[in-house]
Coordinates of C-alpha atoms and ligand atoms in Angstrom, one line a residue:
X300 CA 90.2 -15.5 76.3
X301 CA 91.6 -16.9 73.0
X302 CA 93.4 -19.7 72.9
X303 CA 95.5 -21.0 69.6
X304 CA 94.0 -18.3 67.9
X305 CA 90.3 -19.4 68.5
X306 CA 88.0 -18.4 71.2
X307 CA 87.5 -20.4 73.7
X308 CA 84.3 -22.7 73.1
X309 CA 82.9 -21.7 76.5
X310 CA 82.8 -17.7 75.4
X311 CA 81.2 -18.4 72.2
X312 CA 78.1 -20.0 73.4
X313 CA 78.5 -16.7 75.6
X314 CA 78.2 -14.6 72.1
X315 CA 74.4 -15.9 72.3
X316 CA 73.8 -14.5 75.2
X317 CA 70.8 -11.9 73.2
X318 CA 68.2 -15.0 75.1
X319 CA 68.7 -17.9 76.5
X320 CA 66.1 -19.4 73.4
X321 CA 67.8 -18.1 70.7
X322 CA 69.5 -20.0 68.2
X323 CA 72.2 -18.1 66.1
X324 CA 71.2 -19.4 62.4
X325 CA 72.9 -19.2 59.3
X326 CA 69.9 -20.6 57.1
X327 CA 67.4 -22.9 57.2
X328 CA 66.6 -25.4 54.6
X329 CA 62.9 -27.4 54.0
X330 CA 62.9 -30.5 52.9
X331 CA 66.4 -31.6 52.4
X332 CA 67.3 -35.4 51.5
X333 CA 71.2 -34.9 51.8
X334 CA 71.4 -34.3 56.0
X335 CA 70.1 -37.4 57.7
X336 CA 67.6 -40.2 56.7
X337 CA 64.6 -39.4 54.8
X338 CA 63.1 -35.6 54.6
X339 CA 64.1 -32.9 57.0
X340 CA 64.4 -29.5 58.1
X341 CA 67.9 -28.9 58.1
X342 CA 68.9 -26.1 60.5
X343 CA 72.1 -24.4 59.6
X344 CA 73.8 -22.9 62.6
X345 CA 76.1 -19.7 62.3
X346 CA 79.9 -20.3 63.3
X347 CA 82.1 -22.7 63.1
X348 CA 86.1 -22.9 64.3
X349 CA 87.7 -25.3 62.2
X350 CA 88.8 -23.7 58.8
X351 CA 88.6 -26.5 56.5
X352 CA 90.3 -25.2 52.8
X353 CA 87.3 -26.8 51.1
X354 CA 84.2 -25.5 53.4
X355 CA 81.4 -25.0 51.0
X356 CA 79.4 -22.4 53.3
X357 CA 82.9 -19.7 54.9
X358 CA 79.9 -17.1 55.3
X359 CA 78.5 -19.5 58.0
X360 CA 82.4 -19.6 59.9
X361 CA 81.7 -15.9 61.8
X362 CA 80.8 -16.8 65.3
X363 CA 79.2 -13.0 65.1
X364 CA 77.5 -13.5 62.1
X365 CA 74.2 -14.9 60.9
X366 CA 70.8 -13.7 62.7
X367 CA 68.7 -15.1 66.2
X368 CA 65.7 -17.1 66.0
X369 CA 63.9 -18.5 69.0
X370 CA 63.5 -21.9 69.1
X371 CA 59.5 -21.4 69.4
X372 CA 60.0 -20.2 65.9
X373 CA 62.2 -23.1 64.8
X374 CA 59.8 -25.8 66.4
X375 CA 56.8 -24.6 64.8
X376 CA 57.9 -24.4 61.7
X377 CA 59.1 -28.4 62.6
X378 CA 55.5 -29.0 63.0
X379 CA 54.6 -27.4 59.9
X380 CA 56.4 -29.5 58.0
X381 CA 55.8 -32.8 59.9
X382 CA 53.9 -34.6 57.5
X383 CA 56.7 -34.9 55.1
X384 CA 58.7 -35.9 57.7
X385 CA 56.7 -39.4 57.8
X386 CA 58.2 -42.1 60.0
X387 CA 62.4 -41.6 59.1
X388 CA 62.4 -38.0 58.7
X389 CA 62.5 -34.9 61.1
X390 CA 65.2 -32.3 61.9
X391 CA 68.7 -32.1 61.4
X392 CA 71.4 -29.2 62.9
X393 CA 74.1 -28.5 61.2
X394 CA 76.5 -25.6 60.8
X395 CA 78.6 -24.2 60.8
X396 CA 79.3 -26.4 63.4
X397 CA 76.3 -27.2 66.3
X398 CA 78.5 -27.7 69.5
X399 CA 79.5 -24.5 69.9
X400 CA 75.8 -23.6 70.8
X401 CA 75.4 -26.6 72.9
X402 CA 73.0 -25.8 75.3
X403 CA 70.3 -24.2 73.3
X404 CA 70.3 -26.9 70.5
X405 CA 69.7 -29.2 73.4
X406 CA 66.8 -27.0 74.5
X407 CA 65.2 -27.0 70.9
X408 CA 65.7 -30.8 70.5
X409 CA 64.1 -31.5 73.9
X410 CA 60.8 -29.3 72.4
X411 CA 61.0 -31.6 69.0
X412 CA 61.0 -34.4 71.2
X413 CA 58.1 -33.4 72.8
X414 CA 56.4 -33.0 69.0
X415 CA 57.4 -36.7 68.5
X416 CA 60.2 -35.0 66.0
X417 CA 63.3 -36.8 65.2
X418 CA 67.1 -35.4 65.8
X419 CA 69.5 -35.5 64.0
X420 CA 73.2 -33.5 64.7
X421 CA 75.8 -32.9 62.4
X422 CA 79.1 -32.0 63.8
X423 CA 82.8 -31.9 63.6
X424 CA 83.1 -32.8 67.1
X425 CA 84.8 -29.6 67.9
X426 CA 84.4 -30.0 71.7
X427 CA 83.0 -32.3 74.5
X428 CA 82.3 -31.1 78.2
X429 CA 79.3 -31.7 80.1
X430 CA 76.4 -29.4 78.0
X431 CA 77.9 -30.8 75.0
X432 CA 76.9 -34.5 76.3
X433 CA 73.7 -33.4 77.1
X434 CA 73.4 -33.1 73.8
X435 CA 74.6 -35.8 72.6
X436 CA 72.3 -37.4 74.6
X437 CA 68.8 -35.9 73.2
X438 CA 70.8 -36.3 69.8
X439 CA 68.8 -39.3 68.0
X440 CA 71.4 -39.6 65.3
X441 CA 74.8 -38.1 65.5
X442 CA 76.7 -37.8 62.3
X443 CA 80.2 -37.2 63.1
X444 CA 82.2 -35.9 60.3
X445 CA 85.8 -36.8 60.6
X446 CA 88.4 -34.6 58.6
X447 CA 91.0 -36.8 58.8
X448 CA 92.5 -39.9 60.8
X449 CA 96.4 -38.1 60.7
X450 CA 96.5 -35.1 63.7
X451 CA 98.9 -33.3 61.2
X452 CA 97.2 -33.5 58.0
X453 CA 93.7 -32.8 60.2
X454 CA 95.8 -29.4 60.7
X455 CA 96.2 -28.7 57.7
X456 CA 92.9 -29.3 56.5
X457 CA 91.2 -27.4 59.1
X458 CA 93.7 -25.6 61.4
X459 CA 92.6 -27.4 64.4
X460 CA 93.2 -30.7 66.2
X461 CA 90.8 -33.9 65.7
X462 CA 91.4 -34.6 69.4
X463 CA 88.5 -33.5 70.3
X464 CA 86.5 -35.7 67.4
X465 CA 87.9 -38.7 68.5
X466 CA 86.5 -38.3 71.9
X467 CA 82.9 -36.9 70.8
X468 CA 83.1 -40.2 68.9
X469 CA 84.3 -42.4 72.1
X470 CA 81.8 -40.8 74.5
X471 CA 78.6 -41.6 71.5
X472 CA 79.7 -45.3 71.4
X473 CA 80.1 -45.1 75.7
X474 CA 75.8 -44.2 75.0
X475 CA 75.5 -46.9 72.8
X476 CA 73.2 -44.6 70.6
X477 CA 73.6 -44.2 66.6
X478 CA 76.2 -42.7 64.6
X479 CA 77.0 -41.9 61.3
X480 CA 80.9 -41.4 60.4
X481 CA 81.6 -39.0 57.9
X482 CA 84.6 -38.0 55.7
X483 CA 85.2 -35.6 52.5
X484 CA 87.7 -37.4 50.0
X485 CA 90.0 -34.5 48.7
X486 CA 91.9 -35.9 46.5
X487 CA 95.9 -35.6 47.6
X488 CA 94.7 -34.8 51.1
X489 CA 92.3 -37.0 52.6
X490 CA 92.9 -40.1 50.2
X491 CA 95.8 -41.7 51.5
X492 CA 95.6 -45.1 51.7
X493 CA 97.1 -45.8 55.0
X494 CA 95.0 -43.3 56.9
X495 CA 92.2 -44.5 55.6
X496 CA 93.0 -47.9 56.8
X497 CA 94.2 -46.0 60.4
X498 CA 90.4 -44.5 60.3
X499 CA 89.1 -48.0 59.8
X500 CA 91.1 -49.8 62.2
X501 CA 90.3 -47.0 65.3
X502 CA 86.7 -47.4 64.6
X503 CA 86.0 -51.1 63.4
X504 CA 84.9 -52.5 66.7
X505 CA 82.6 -49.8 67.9
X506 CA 78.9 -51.0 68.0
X507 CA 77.1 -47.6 67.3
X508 CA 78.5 -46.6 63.6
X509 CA 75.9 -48.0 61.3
X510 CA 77.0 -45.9 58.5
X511 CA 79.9 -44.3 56.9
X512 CA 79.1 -41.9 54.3
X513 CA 82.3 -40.8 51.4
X514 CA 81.6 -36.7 50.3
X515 CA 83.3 -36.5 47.5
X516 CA 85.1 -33.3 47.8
X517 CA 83.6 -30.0 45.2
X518 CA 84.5 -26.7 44.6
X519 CA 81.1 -25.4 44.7
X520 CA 82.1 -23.0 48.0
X521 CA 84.3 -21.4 45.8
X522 CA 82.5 -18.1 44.5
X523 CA 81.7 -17.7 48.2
X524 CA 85.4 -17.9 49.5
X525 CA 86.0 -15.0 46.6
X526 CA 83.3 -12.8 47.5
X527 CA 84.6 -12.7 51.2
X528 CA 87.9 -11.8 50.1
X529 CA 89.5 -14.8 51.6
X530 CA 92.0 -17.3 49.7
X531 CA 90.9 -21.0 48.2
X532 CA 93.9 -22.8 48.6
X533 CA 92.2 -25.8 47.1
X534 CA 91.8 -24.2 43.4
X535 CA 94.5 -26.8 41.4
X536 CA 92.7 -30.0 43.3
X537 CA 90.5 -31.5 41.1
X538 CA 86.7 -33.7 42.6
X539 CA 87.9 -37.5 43.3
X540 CA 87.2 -39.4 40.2
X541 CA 85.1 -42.9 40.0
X542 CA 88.5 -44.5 41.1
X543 CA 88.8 -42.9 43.4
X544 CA 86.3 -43.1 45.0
X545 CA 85.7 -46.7 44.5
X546 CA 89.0 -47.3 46.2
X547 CA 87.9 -45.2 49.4
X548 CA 84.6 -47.1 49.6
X549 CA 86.5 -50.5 49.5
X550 CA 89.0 -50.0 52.2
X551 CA 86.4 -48.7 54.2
X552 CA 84.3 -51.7 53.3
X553 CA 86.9 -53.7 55.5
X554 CA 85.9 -52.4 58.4
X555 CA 82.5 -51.1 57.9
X556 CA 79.2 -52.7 56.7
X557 CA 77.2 -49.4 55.7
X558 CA 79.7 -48.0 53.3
X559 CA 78.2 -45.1 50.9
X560 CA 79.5 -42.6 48.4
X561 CA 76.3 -39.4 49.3
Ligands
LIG643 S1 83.6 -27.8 59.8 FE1 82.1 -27.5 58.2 S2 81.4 -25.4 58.5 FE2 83.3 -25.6 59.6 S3 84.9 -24.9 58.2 FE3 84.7 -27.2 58.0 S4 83.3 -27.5 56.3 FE4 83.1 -25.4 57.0

């Protein structure tokens, strides 16, 4: 069934129907510093439903696309690489966007768990139904990235709704475990002052964000978007400068204690 144009998230988990242990990866990365605290193996899941006009990875938006690996294969090579993981690190899944393979993420994390191996989820918060708080729940850090505060703009960054963000967000404070907020500054869409005070108001009393990380907004996606024959609407907007920046970080500052430009 498609709805609004998309899929429905239930039949896409249903595309990974090859075995019930396989993962549908874009690309996997060793060692990475930028996904979660200290070093991890940052899995990069295939498809993803938004359509943000700055995504710096379109080749991992095809729900079809990417390749299968069985989580046996994805846990070992966890253990492998365990010792760099020390006490902070471990592994982080991020897409692409995670939920829409809810159930078998939560299968690999439950493995890691029992390797003593961290978790760490990044998501847009496309959905939330029951699997999808299972997941939540075996998720050791959840770093939710928020598009944008305003429903409309949200649109017309990323085509979709943030509805469903805003309650992935409500139902990790509900579990009282960790979160990380996350938002890409785009300079003349996601900078406006008053939304970014909206952001900070909505969020200020919950318990569970420790952090809130800036990603200043780059055009490094944008050989990508040419070579799959798709449009970057985003060629005029230039990355946010110090200003900026330093203006983000200090409204945010009002409301959060963890503020950090990554
Ligand atoms: S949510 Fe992430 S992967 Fe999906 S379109 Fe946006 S930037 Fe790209």
């Amino acid at each position: 069934m498609i709805k609004d144009g998309l899929l429905v998230a239930q039949e896409v988990e249903q595309l990974n129907t090859g075995s019930s242990q396989q993962l549908r990866v874009h690309s996997i990365e060793s060692f990475g510093t930028h996904d979660g605290p200290g070093i991890r193996m940052v899995v990069f899941v295939q498809g993803c439903q938004f359509r943000c006009l700055y995504c710096a990875n379109p080749d991992t938006m095809d729900v079809k696309g990417g390749h299968f690996l069985e989580i046996e294969e994805l846990v070992s090579r966890a253990i492998k690489q365990k010792p760099y993981f020390r006490k902070k690190g471990g592994v982080t899944v991020s897409g692409g966007e995670p939920l829409l393979q809810r159930s078998i993420i939560k299968k690999l994390f439950d493995r890691l768990h029992e390797e003593n191996i961290n978790t760490v989820l990044d998501s847009n918060g496309r959905l939330i139904d029951k699997p999808a708080k299972d997941l939540l729940d075996v998720t050791d850090l959840l770093m939710l990235d928020v598009k944008h505060f305003n429903n409309e703009w949200h649109k017309k960054l990323t085509r979709v709704s943030n509805t469903s963000t805003f309650k992935v967000a409500e139902y990790r404070e509900s579990t009282g475990k960790p979160m990380w907020l996350r938002y890409v500054l785009v300079p003349g869409w996601s900078d406006q002052e008053e939304h970014l005070h909206g952001l900070g108001q909505h969020f200020k009393n919950y318990k569970t964000i420790e952090r809130v990380e800036i990603l200043p907004y780059h055009q490094l996606g944008v050989h990508k978007w040419e070579a799959l024959g798709m449009e970057y609407k985003l060629k005029d907007v230039n990355p946010p400068d110090t200003q900026i920046l330093e203006k983000t970080a200090a409204i945010f500052r009002n409301y959060f204690q963890d503020v950090r430009v990554n």
